[in-house]
PDB file of C-alpha atoms in Angstrom:
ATOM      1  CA  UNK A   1       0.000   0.000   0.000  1.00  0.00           C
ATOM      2  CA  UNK A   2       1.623   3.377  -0.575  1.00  0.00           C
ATOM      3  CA  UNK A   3       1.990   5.898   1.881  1.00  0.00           C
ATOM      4  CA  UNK A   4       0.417   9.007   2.051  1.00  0.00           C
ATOM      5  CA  UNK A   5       2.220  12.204   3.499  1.00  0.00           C
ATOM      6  CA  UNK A   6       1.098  13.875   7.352  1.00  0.00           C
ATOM      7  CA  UNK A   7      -0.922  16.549   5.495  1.00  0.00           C
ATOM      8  CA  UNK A   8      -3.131  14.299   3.251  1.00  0.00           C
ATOM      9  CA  UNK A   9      -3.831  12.303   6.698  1.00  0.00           C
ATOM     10  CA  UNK A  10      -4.764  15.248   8.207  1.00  0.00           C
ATOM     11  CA  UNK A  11      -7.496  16.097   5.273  1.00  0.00           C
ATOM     12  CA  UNK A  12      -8.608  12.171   5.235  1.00  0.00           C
ATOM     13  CA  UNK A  13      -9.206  12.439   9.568  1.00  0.00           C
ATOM     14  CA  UNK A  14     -10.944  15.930   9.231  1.00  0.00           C
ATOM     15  CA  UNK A  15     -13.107  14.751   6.051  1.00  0.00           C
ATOM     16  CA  UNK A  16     -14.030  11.446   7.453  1.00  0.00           C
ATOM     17  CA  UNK A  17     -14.848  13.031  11.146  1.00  0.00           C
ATOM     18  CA  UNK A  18     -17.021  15.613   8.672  1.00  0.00           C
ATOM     19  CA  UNK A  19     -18.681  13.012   7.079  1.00  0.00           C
ATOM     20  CA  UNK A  20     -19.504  10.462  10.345  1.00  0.00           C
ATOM     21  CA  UNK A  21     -21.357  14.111  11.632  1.00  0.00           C
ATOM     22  CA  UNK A  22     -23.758  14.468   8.195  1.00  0.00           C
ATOM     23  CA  UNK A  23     -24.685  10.633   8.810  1.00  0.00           C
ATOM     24  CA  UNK A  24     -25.470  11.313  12.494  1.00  0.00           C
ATOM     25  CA  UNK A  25     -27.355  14.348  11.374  1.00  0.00           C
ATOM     26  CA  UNK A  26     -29.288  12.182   8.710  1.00  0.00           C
ATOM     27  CA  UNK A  27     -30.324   9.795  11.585  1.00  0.00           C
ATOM     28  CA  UNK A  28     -31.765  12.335  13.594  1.00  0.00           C
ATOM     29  CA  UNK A  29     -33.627  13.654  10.752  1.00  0.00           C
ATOM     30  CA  UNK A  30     -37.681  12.741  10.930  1.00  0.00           C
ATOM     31  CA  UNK A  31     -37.406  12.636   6.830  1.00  0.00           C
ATOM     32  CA  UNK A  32     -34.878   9.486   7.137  1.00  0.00           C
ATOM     33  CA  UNK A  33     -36.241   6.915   4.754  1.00  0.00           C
ATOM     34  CA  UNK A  34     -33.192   4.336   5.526  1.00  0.00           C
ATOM     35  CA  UNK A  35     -31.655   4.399   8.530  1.00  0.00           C
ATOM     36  CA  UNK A  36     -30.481   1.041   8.256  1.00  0.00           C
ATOM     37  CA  UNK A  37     -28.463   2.126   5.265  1.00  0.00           C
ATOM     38  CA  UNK A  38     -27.198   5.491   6.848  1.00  0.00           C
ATOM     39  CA  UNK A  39     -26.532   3.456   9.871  1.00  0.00           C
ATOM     40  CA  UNK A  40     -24.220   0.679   7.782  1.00  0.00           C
ATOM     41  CA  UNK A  41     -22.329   3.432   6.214  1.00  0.00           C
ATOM     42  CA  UNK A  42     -21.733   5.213   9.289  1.00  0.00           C
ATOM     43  CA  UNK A  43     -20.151   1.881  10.893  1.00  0.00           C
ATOM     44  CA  UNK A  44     -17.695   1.796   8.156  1.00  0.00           C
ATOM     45  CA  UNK A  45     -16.962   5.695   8.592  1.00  0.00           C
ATOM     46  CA  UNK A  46     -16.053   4.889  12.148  1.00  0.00           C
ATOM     47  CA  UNK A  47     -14.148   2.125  11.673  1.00  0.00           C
ATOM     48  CA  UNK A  48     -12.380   4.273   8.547  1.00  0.00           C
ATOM     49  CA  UNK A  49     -12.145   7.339  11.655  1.00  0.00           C
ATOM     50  CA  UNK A  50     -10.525   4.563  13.673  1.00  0.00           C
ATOM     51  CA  UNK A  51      -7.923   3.586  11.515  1.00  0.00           C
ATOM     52  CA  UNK A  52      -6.836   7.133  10.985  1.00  0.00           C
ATOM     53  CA  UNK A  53      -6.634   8.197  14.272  1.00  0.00           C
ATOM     54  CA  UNK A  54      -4.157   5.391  14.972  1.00  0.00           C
ATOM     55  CA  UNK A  55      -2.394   6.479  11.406  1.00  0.00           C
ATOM     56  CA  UNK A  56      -1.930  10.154  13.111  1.00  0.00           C
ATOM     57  CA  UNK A  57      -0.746   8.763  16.460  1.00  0.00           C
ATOM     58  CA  UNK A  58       2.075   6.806  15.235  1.00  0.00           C
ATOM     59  CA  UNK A  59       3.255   9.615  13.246  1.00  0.00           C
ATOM     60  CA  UNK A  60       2.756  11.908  16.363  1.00  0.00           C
ATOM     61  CA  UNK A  61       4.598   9.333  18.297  1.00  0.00           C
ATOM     62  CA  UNK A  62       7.022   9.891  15.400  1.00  0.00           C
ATOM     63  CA  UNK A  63       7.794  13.510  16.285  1.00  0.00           C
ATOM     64  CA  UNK A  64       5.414  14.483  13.015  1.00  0.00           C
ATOM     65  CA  UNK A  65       5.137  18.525  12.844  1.00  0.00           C
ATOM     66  CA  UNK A  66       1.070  18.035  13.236  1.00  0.00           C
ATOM     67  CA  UNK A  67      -1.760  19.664  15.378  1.00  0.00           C
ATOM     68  CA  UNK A  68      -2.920  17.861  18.483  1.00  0.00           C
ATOM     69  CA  UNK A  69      -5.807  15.575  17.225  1.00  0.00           C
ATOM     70  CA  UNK A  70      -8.136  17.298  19.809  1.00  0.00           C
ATOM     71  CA  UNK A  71      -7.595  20.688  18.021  1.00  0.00           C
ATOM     72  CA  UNK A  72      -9.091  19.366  14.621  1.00  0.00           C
ATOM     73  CA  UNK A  73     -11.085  16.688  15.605  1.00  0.00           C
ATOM     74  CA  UNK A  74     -14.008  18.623  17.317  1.00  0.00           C
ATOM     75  CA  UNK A  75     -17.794  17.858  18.285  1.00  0.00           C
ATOM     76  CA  UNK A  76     -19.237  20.331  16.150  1.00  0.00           C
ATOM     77  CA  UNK A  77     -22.167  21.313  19.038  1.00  0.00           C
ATOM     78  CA  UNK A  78     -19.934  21.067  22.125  1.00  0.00           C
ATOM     79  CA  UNK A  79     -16.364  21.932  21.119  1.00  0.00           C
ATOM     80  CA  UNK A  80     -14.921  19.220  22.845  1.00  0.00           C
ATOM     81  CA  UNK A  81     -13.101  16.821  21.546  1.00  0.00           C
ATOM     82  CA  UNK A  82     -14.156  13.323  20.489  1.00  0.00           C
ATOM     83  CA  UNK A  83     -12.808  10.563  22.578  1.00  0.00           C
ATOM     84  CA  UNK A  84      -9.456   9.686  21.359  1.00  0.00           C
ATOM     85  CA  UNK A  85      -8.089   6.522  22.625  1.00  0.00           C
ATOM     86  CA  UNK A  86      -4.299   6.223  23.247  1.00  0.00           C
ATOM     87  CA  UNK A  87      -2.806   2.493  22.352  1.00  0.00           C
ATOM     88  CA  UNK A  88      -1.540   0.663  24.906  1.00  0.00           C
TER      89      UNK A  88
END
């Protein structure tokens, strides 16, 4: 598989965060005509979210010139930051 530079990851983890939001949005929405099919995609979006995350923590761990994930990962009501869980 080939690699893909730090600032590409950081598009792909902003994008995909971006995109598990709409879904969540569509699922609250009284209009949704699918939900099983919103709620499929938005399994694979988190698993996708997953996989980045860990991507950006090794290359953090790597002394990578990036932001802290909680700065660009953000819940887009509260301003926190979504759970991030550090590997073992």
């Amino acid at each position: 598989m080939s690699e893909i530079n730090n600032r590409t990851l950081l598009i792909c983890l902003q994008s995909v965060y971006q995109s598990i939001k709409r879904f969540e949005g569509l699922l609250e929405s009284e209009t949704m005509r699918k939900p099983a099919d919103i709620q499929e995609s938005l399994h694979d979006y988190d698993r996708a979210l997953e996989i980045l995350k860990d991507l950006y923590e090794e290359e953090l761990s790597k002394g990578a010139d990036l932001p802290p994930i909680e700065e660009i990962i953000q819940d887009r009501e509260s301003k926190e930051a979504i759970p991030f869980k550090k590997k073992s």
